[in-house]
Short mmCIF file of C-alpha atoms in Angstrom, two decimals:
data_model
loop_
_atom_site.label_atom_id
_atom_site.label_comp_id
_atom_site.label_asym_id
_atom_site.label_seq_id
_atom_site.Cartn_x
_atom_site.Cartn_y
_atom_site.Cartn_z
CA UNK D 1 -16.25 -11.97 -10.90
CA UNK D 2 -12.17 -12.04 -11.01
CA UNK D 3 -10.68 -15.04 -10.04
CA UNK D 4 -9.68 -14.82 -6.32
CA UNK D 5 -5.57 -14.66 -6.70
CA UNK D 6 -6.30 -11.33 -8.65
CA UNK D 7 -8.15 -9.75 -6.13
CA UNK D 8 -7.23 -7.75 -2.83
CA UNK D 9 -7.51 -9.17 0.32
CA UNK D 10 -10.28 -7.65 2.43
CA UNK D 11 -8.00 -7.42 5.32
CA UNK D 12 -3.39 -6.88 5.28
CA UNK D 13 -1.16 -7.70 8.08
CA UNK D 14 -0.27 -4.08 9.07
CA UNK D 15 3.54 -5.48 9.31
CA UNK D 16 3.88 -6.53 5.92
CA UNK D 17 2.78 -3.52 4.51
CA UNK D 18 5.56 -1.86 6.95
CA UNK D 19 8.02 -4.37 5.31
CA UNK D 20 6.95 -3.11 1.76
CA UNK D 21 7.01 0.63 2.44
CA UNK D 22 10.55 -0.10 3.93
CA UNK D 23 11.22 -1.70 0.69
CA UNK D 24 9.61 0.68 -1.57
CA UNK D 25 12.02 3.93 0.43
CA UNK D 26 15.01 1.95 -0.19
CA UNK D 27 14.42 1.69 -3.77
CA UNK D 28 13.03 5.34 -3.93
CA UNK D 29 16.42 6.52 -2.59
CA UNK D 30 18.72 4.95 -4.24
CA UNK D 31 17.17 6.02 -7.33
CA UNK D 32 17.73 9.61 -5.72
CA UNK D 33 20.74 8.83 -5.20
CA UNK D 34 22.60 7.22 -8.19
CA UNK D 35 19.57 7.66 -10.58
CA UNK D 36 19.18 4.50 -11.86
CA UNK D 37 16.19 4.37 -14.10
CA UNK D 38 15.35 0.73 -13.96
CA UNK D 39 14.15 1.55 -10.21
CA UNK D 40 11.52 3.78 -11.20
CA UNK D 41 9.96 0.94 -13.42
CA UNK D 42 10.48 -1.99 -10.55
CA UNK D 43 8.66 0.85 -8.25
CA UNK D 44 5.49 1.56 -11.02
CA UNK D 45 5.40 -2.73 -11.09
CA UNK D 46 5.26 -3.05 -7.80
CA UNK D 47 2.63 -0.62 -6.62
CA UNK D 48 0.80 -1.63 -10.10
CA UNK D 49 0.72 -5.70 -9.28
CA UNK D 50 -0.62 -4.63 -5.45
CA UNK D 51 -3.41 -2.73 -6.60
CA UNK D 52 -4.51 -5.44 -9.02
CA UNK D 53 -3.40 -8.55 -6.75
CA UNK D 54 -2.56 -7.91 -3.57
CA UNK D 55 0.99 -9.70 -3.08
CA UNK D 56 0.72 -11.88 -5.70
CA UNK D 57 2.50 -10.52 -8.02
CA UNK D 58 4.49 -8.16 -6.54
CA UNK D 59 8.41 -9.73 -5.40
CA UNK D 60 8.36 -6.66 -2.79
CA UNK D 61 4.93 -8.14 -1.23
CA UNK D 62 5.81 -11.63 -0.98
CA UNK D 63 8.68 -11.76 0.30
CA UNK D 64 7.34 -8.75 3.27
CA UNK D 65 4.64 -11.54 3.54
CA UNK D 66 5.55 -14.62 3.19
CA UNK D 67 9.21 -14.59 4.53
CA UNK D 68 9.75 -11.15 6.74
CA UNK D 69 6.63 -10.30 8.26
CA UNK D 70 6.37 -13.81 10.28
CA UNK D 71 9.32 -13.28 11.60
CA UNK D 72 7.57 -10.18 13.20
CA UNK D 73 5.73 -12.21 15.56
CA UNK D 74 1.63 -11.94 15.39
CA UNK D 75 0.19 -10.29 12.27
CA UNK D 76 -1.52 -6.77 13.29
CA UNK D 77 -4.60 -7.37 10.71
CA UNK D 78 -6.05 -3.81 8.95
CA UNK D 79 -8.80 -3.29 6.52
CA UNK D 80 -7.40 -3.92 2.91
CA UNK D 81 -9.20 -0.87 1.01
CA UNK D 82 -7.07 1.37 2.55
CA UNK D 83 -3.83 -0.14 1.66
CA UNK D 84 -4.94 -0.85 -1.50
CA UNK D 85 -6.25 3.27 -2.17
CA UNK D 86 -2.52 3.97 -0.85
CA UNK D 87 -1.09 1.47 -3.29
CA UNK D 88 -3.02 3.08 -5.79
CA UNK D 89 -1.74 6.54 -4.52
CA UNK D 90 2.32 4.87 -4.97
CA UNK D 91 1.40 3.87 -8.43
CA UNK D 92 0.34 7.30 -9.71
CA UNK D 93 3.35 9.04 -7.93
CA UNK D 94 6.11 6.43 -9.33
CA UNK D 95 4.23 6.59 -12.78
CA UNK D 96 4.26 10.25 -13.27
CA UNK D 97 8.06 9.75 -11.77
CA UNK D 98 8.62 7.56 -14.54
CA UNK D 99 7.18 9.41 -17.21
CA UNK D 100 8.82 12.51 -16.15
CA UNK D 101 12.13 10.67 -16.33
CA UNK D 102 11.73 9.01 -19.33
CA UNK D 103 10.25 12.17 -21.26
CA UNK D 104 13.14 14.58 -19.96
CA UNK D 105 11.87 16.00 -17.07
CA UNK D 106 14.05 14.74 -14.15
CA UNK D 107 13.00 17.54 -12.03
CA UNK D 108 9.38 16.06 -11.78
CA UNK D 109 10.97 11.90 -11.10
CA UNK D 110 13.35 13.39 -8.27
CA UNK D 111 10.11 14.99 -6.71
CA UNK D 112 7.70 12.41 -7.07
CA UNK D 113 10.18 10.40 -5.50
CA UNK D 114 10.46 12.92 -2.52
CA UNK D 115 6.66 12.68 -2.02
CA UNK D 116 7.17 8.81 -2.14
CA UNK D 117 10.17 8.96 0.18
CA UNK D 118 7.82 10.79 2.42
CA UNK D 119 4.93 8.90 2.22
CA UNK D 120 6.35 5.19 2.60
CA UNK D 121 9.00 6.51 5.41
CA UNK D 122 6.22 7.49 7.40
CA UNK D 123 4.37 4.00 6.91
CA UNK D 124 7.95 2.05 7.26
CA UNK D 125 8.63 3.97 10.38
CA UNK D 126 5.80 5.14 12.81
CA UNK D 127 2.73 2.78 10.87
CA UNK D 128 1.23 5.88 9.71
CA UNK D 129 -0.17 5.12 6.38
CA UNK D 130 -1.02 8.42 4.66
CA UNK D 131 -3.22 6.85 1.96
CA UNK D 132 -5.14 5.07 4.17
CA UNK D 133 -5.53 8.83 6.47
CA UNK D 134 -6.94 10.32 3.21
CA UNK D 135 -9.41 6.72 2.40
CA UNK D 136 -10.72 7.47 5.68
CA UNK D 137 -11.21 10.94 5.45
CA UNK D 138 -12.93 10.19 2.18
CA UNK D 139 -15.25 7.72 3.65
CA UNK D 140 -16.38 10.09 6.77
CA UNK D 141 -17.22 13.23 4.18
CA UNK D 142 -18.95 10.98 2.21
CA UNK D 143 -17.10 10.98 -0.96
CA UNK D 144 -17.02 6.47 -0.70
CA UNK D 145 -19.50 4.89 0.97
CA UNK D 146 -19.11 3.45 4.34
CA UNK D 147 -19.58 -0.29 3.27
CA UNK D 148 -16.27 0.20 1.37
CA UNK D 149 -14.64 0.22 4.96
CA UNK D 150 -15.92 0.12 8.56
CA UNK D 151 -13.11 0.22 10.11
CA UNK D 152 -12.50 3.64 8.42
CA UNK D 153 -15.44 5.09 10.03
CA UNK D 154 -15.20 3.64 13.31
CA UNK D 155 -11.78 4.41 14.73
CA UNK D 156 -12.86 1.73 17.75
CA UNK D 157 -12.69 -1.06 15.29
CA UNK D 158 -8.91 -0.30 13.94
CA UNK D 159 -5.65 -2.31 14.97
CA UNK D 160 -7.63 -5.46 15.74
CA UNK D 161 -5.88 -8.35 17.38
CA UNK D 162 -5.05 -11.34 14.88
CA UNK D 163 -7.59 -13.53 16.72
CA UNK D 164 -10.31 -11.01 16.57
CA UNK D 165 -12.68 -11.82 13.18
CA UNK D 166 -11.74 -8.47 11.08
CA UNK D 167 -14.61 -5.94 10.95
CA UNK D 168 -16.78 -6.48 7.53
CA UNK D 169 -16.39 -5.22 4.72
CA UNK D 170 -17.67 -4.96 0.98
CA UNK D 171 -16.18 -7.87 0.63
CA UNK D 172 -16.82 -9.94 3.70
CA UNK D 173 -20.60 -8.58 4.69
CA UNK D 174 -23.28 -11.39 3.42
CA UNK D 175 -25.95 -10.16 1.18
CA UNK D 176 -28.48 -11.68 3.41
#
């Protein structure tokens, strides 16, 4: 079992993760923009540390957690799987952005970065995570099992208050 400050929490405050999209577009476009390199590494670290921690390792995350996000007022809680599928998602589109770059391709880095441009301005902006969409979609056609998320699978459950206990998960269901 990992120790718990490298794991994922089972449930994200829906305006943090809107704080790190935000923070993960601005960094995607000014790489488009003046194509500085270093941004597609600080972009592959980020997503990277988020999938294996959560915010604990990632600058982006703590500060959208720790410092922005209560300044949002309440915390909108979500299921964690799906952010952490998307996170996954960011780290194989800023990798292959980096690797393109890096090997000579800068075609495939300026559209990888499109796609993440895309992706995280539509999470930033209107709260539509399109990881998350496709974790859902993967749970209802069977492809993960249902105990990876509830919520995914019962659209009723979604957007809980912060005062409501989260629906269960893998993570939070007792083996009973």
């Amino acid at each position: 079992m990992r120790p718990t400050w490298l794991r994922f929490p089972a449930t994200v405050n829906e305006k943090a993760a809107r704080v790190v999209a935000s923070g993960v577009v601005a960094q995607a476009v000014l790489f488009l923009a003046f194509r500085w390199s270093f941004l597609l590494l600080t972009l592959a670290f980020g997503f990277l540390a988020r999938v294996i921690a959560g915010p604990t390792f990632s600058p982006l995350a703590r500060l959208a957690v720790h410092v922005v996000a209560p300044q949002l007022g309440e915390p909108r809680i979500v299921a964690g799987s799906p952010k952490r599928f998307a996170q996954g998602i960011g780290l194989v589109v800023s990798s292959v952005a980096s690797v393109g770059w890096f090997a000579g391709a800068p075609a495939v880095a300026v559209a990888a970065m499109a796609i993440l441009v895309f992706a995280a301005s539509l999470e930033a902006g209107l709260g539509f995570c399109l990881g998350c969409w496709m974790y859902g979609h993967l749970v209802r056609f069977g492809v993960l099992p249902e105990s990876s998320c509830v919520e995914c699978s019962d659209i009723s459950l979604r957007r809980l208050p912060a005062t409501s206990t989260p629906a269960p998960t893998s993570t939070t269901v007792n083996a009973a």
